[in-house]
Short mmCIF file of C-alpha atoms and ligand atoms in Angstrom, two decimals:
data_model
loop_
_atom_site.label_atom_id
_atom_site.label_comp_id
_atom_site.label_asym_id
_atom_site.label_seq_id
_atom_site.Cartn_x
_atom_site.Cartn_y
_atom_site.Cartn_z
CA UNK A 1 -18.87 -0.68 -9.44
CA UNK A 2 -19.35 3.10 -8.30
CA UNK A 3 -17.39 4.82 -5.63
CA UNK A 4 -20.23 4.52 -3.14
CA UNK A 5 -20.43 0.77 -3.69
CA UNK A 6 -16.62 0.40 -2.99
CA UNK A 7 -16.99 2.60 -0.04
CA UNK A 8 -19.92 0.13 1.07
CA UNK A 9 -17.40 -2.68 1.08
CA UNK A 10 -15.00 -0.43 2.79
CA UNK A 11 -17.03 0.33 5.61
CA UNK A 12 -18.22 -3.42 5.71
CA UNK A 13 -14.82 -4.13 6.77
CA UNK A 14 -13.97 -5.43 10.39
CA UNK A 15 -11.14 -3.26 11.11
CA UNK A 16 -10.30 -5.65 13.97
CA UNK A 17 -9.80 -8.24 11.70
CA UNK A 18 -7.57 -6.49 9.18
CA UNK A 19 -4.74 -8.54 7.72
CA UNK A 20 -1.40 -7.15 8.88
CA UNK A 21 0.74 -8.45 6.00
CA UNK A 22 -0.89 -9.09 2.65
CA UNK A 23 1.24 -10.71 -0.40
CA UNK A 24 0.43 -10.50 -3.66
CA UNK A 25 1.40 -12.47 -6.86
CA UNK A 26 0.84 -10.01 -9.83
CA UNK A 27 0.14 -12.30 -12.44
CA UNK A 28 -1.35 -12.23 -15.85
CA UNK A 29 0.15 -8.92 -17.77
CA UNK A 30 1.32 -10.92 -20.65
CA UNK A 31 -2.29 -12.41 -21.37
CA UNK A 32 -3.89 -8.91 -20.87
CA UNK A 33 -1.78 -7.73 -23.50
CA UNK A 34 -2.35 -10.71 -25.81
CA UNK A 35 -5.74 -10.72 -25.42
CA UNK A 36 -5.45 -7.23 -26.82
CA UNK A 37 -3.34 -8.06 -29.44
CA UNK A 38 -0.59 -5.79 -27.87
CA UNK A 39 2.84 -6.21 -26.98
CA UNK A 40 3.74 -7.73 -23.41
CA UNK A 41 5.38 -4.68 -22.43
CA UNK A 42 1.76 -2.84 -22.72
CA UNK A 43 0.35 -5.66 -20.21
CA UNK A 44 3.28 -4.28 -17.72
CA UNK A 45 2.48 -0.69 -18.23
CA UNK A 46 -1.27 -1.13 -17.55
CA UNK A 47 0.07 -3.20 -14.62
CA UNK A 48 1.88 -0.46 -12.97
CA UNK A 49 -1.40 1.70 -12.56
CA UNK A 50 -3.10 -1.46 -10.79
CA UNK A 51 0.13 -1.35 -8.43
CA UNK A 52 -0.92 2.30 -7.85
CA UNK A 53 -4.26 1.50 -7.04
CA UNK A 54 -3.96 -1.40 -4.66
CA UNK A 55 -0.76 0.10 -2.94
CA UNK A 56 -3.67 3.61 -2.24
CA UNK A 57 -6.25 1.46 -1.10
CA UNK A 58 -4.30 -0.80 1.48
CA UNK A 59 -2.61 2.48 2.71
CA UNK A 60 -6.31 3.80 3.10
CA UNK A 61 -7.73 0.78 4.80
CA UNK A 62 -4.61 0.51 7.23
CA UNK A 63 -2.95 -2.66 6.28
CA UNK A 64 0.72 -2.58 7.81
CA UNK A 65 2.68 -4.54 5.32
CA UNK A 66 2.08 -4.94 1.45
CA UNK A 67 4.09 -7.18 -0.08
CA UNK A 68 4.08 -7.26 -4.24
CA UNK A 69 5.86 -10.21 -6.22
CA UNK A 70 7.41 -8.00 -8.92
CA UNK A 71 10.14 -9.87 -10.72
CA UNK A 72 11.30 -13.60 -9.61
CA UNK A 73 14.96 -15.19 -9.65
CA UNK A 74 12.95 -17.42 -12.60
CA UNK A 75 11.91 -14.18 -14.59
CA UNK A 76 15.60 -13.51 -15.41
CA UNK A 77 14.99 -15.95 -18.07
CA UNK A 78 12.65 -13.79 -20.03
CA UNK A 79 13.81 -11.96 -23.27
CA UNK A 80 16.20 -8.82 -22.72
CA UNK A 81 13.64 -6.72 -24.16
CA UNK A 82 10.95 -7.57 -21.60
CA UNK A 83 13.53 -7.43 -18.56
CA UNK A 84 14.91 -3.88 -19.90
CA UNK A 85 11.26 -2.90 -20.38
CA UNK A 86 10.56 -3.76 -16.52
CA UNK A 87 13.31 -2.45 -14.78
CA UNK A 88 12.64 0.56 -17.23
CA UNK A 89 9.04 0.86 -15.70
CA UNK A 90 10.18 0.07 -12.05
CA UNK A 91 12.45 3.40 -12.18
CA UNK A 92 10.00 5.30 -13.75
CA UNK A 93 7.55 4.02 -11.07
CA UNK A 94 9.95 4.68 -8.22
CA UNK A 95 10.52 8.00 -9.39
CA UNK A 96 6.96 8.82 -9.64
CA UNK A 97 5.90 7.77 -6.46
CA UNK A 98 8.51 9.25 -4.22
CA UNK A 99 6.34 12.29 -3.53
CA UNK A 100 2.93 10.09 -2.61
CA UNK A 101 5.13 7.61 -0.45
CA UNK A 102 6.26 10.90 1.79
CA UNK A 103 2.88 12.29 1.53
CA UNK A 104 1.11 9.26 2.50
CA UNK A 105 3.94 8.23 5.14
CA UNK A 106 4.71 4.73 3.11
CA UNK A 107 8.26 3.13 3.79
CA UNK A 108 9.45 1.50 0.64
CA UNK A 109 11.46 -1.86 1.46
CA UNK A 110 13.13 -3.92 -1.48
CA UNK A 111 13.81 -7.84 -0.83
CA UNK A 112 15.59 -10.35 -3.30
CA UNK A 113 18.97 -10.27 -5.07
CA UNK A 114 18.93 -6.45 -5.06
CA UNK A 115 22.69 -6.40 -6.26
CA UNK A 116 21.83 -8.14 -9.47
CA UNK A 117 19.42 -5.57 -10.58
CA UNK A 118 20.69 -2.75 -12.73
CA UNK A 119 23.13 0.11 -11.36
CA UNK A 120 20.20 2.54 -12.16
CA UNK A 121 17.64 0.66 -10.19
CA UNK A 122 19.63 -0.15 -7.10
CA UNK A 123 20.32 3.63 -6.87
CA UNK A 124 16.40 4.79 -7.58
CA UNK A 125 15.82 2.18 -4.69
CA UNK A 126 18.35 3.24 -2.46
CA UNK A 127 17.34 6.92 -2.72
CA UNK A 128 13.92 6.10 -1.78
CA UNK A 129 14.64 3.68 0.91
CA UNK A 130 16.68 6.54 2.78
CA UNK A 131 14.12 8.82 2.21
CA UNK A 132 11.22 6.49 3.20
CA UNK A 133 13.04 5.18 6.30
CA UNK A 134 11.17 6.82 8.95
CA UNK A 135 7.70 6.40 7.56
CA UNK A 136 5.10 4.47 9.71
CA UNK A 137 1.94 4.48 8.05
CA UNK A 138 2.57 1.38 6.11
CA UNK A 139 5.62 -0.79 4.32
CA UNK A 140 5.44 -1.37 0.69
CA UNK A 141 7.82 -4.49 0.12
CA UNK A 142 8.71 -5.20 -3.25
CA UNK A 143 10.17 -8.54 -4.00
CA UNK A 144 12.82 -8.05 -6.57
CA UNK A 145 14.78 -10.51 -7.86
CA UNK A 146 13.22 -12.47 -5.34
CA UNK A 147 13.12 -16.43 -4.83
CA UNK A 148 11.84 -18.57 -2.03
CA UNK A 149 14.68 -20.80 -2.39
CA UNK A 150 17.25 -18.62 -3.13
CA UNK A 151 16.23 -16.89 0.29
CA UNK A 152 16.44 -20.04 2.03
CA UNK A 153 20.05 -21.09 0.73
CA UNK A 154 21.39 -17.40 1.96
CA UNK A 155 19.71 -18.00 4.90
CA UNK A 156 21.50 -21.84 5.36
CA UNK A 157 24.50 -20.04 4.60
CA UNK A 158 24.46 -17.39 7.18
CA UNK A 159 23.63 -19.63 10.04
CA UNK A 160 26.00 -21.92 9.38
CA UNK A 161 28.99 -19.43 9.03
CA UNK A 162 27.61 -18.49 12.42
CA UNK A 163 27.41 -22.16 13.68
CA UNK A 164 31.17 -22.51 12.55
CA UNK A 165 32.01 -18.99 14.65
CA UNK A 166 30.63 -20.65 17.85
CA UNK A 167 27.94 -17.70 17.66
CA UNK A 168 25.17 -19.94 17.27
CA UNK A 169 24.57 -23.67 18.88
CA UNK A 170 23.23 -25.78 16.10
CA UNK A 171 21.00 -27.90 18.77
CA UNK A 172 19.42 -24.50 19.46
CA UNK A 173 18.53 -23.39 16.13
CA UNK A 174 14.74 -22.39 16.07
CA UNK A 175 11.91 -21.49 13.67
CA UNK A 176 12.61 -17.97 14.95
CA UNK A 177 16.22 -17.99 14.27
CA UNK A 178 15.58 -19.27 10.89
CA UNK A 179 12.84 -16.28 10.30
CA UNK A 180 15.67 -13.58 11.63
CA UNK A 181 18.09 -15.12 8.81
CA UNK A 182 15.29 -14.29 5.97
CA UNK A 183 15.10 -11.24 4.00
CA UNK A 184 11.80 -10.65 5.81
CA UNK A 185 13.23 -10.63 8.84
CA UNK A 186 11.26 -7.62 10.60
CA UNK A 187 8.14 -8.51 8.64
CA UNK A 188 5.43 -10.59 9.90
CA UNK A 189 4.38 -13.45 7.92
CA UNK A 190 1.66 -13.03 5.22
CA UNK A 191 -1.77 -13.28 6.62
CA UNK A 192 -3.40 -13.24 3.24
CA UNK A 193 -1.42 -14.09 -0.17
CA UNK A 194 -3.60 -13.41 -3.31
CA UNK A 195 -2.46 -14.45 -6.85
CA UNK A 196 -4.35 -12.81 -10.10
CA UNK A 197 -4.63 -14.62 -13.09
CA UNK A 198 -5.85 -18.16 -12.01
CA UNK A 199 -2.71 -20.04 -11.65
CA UNK A 200 -2.78 -22.40 -8.53
CA UNK A 201 0.94 -22.24 -7.82
CA UNK A 202 3.29 -20.22 -5.57
CA UNK A 203 6.33 -19.60 -8.34
CA UNK A 204 8.73 -19.54 -5.55
CA UNK A 205 7.42 -16.99 -3.52
CA UNK A 206 7.92 -16.39 0.35
CA UNK A 207 8.19 -20.32 0.70
CA UNK A 208 8.89 -20.10 4.50
CA UNK A 209 6.55 -17.20 5.34
CA UNK A 210 3.32 -18.54 4.04
CA UNK A 211 3.35 -21.72 6.33
CA UNK A 212 0.10 -20.71 7.69
CA UNK A 213 -1.13 -17.89 5.06
CA UNK A 214 -4.93 -17.88 3.64
CA UNK A 215 -4.38 -18.14 -0.40
CA UNK A 216 -6.72 -16.47 -2.69
CA UNK A 217 -6.60 -17.05 -6.62
CA UNK A 218 -8.81 -14.69 -8.50
CA UNK A 219 -9.17 -15.15 -12.22
CA UNK A 220 -8.69 -11.48 -12.91
CA UNK A 221 -5.57 -10.45 -14.76
CA UNK A 222 -3.55 -8.25 -12.84
CA UNK A 223 -3.96 -5.28 -15.21
CA UNK A 224 -7.79 -5.74 -14.76
CA UNK A 225 -7.53 -6.45 -11.15
CA UNK A 226 -9.37 -3.43 -9.18
CA UNK A 227 -9.87 -1.72 -5.71
CA UNK A 228 -12.90 -3.41 -5.53
CA UNK A 229 -12.25 -6.76 -6.07
CA UNK A 230 -9.17 -6.33 -3.64
CA UNK A 231 -11.70 -5.20 -0.60
CA UNK A 232 -14.09 -7.84 -1.63
CA UNK A 233 -11.15 -10.27 -1.14
CA UNK A 234 -10.17 -8.85 2.34
CA UNK A 235 -13.61 -9.14 3.35
CA UNK A 236 -13.85 -12.83 2.79
CA UNK A 237 -10.87 -13.40 4.25
CA UNK A 238 -12.16 -12.18 7.08
CA UNK A 239 -14.88 -14.67 7.08
CA UNK A 240 -12.45 -17.51 7.11
CA UNK A 241 -11.51 -19.30 10.15
CA UNK A 242 -7.80 -19.43 10.74
CA UNK A 243 -6.83 -22.80 12.84
CA UNK A 244 -3.34 -22.87 12.53
CA UNK A 245 -3.25 -26.74 13.07
CA UNK A 246 -5.69 -26.16 16.32
CA UNK A 247 -9.62 -27.19 16.70
CA UNK A 248 -10.94 -24.00 16.27
CA UNK A 249 -13.50 -22.53 18.51
C1 IPE B 1 3.39 -10.95 -14.19
O1 IPE B 1 2.76 -11.03 -15.60
C2 IPE B 1 4.44 -9.85 -14.16
C3 IPE B 1 5.96 -10.54 -13.88
C4 IPE B 1 6.09 -12.04 -13.96
C5 IPE B 1 6.96 -9.84 -14.08
P1 IPE B 1 3.38 -11.84 -16.60
O2 IPE B 1 4.26 -11.10 -17.55
O3 IPE B 1 3.87 -13.38 -15.98
O4 IPE B 1 2.17 -12.51 -17.37
P2 IPE B 1 1.81 -13.53 -18.22
O5 IPE B 1 1.64 -14.52 -16.99
O6 IPE B 1 2.44 -14.28 -18.90
O7 IPE B 1 0.05 -13.23 -18.25
C1 IPE B 2 5.38 -15.19 -10.65
O1 IPE B 2 4.62 -14.86 -11.98
C2 IPE B 2 6.34 -14.13 -10.48
C3 IPE B 2 5.79 -12.57 -10.73
C4 IPE B 2 4.72 -12.38 -10.33
C5 IPE B 2 7.01 -11.67 -10.32
P1 IPE B 2 5.66 -15.81 -13.33
O2 IPE B 2 4.44 -15.50 -14.57
O3 IPE B 2 6.66 -15.59 -13.17
O4 IPE B 2 5.07 -17.31 -12.48
P2 IPE B 2 5.12 -18.61 -13.90
O5 IPE B 2 6.13 -18.94 -14.44
O6 IPE B 2 3.78 -18.67 -14.17
O7 IPE B 2 4.88 -19.86 -12.49
MG1 MG B 3 3.02 -14.94 -15.49
#
């Protein structure tokens, strides 16, 4: 599609019905590389370009929160050379995007087991989180060494300690209290979850938060995913009727 087609999709969007929070399981980098007889790392490199395009587009159309699943707690099982390459790409991405994040008023936030990441990744993340702390145009949440079950376990531990200390009454624990003890405590639940590469699974992403999230799975592999497809998915989302267990209109 050319840019005029893309801007027509753009203007088709109902600004009043924009998802406040879009979450993405960026999957299919390895298969993209394999199809081309490349090393998997080439797929991850190409995937970073898609990240840039989707971050830009989200900011452009006015999404408040974009959460990208970049590395799961289970991804630590991958070969060391692949993990090292992913971490190196992440540092490179953070360094190269710093200026654009400031120019475009984007705040960076990391969720997950941050202390498990290599020191240089942690340092780069800290730097850019401090730098972009006051930005209010959009929040980009990077899920790194993130797992929904880990997050739930750490929430239970934190609440249990508060119950033990008498700060919380066990009988008065509510869904709101649970949400406040997750790493997404200041982030609204996702309205839309997109997964690329066709797998019909959640892979341990935002388990609590997606209770009423609209799900869209596309067969497109992440490195082939485009701005146009992203915009057309948001259009599809805007046509869905969200009932939240009620009877609708
Ligand atoms: C997603 O692509 C990136 C990460 C999980 C880090 P994959 O590397 O999972 O690609 P496939 O699923 O093997 O194609
Ligand atoms: C999910 O993709 C995790 C990320 C995109 C970071 P995976 O490729 O790890 O998931 P599975 O193994 O296919 O479920
Ligand atoms: Mg995968």
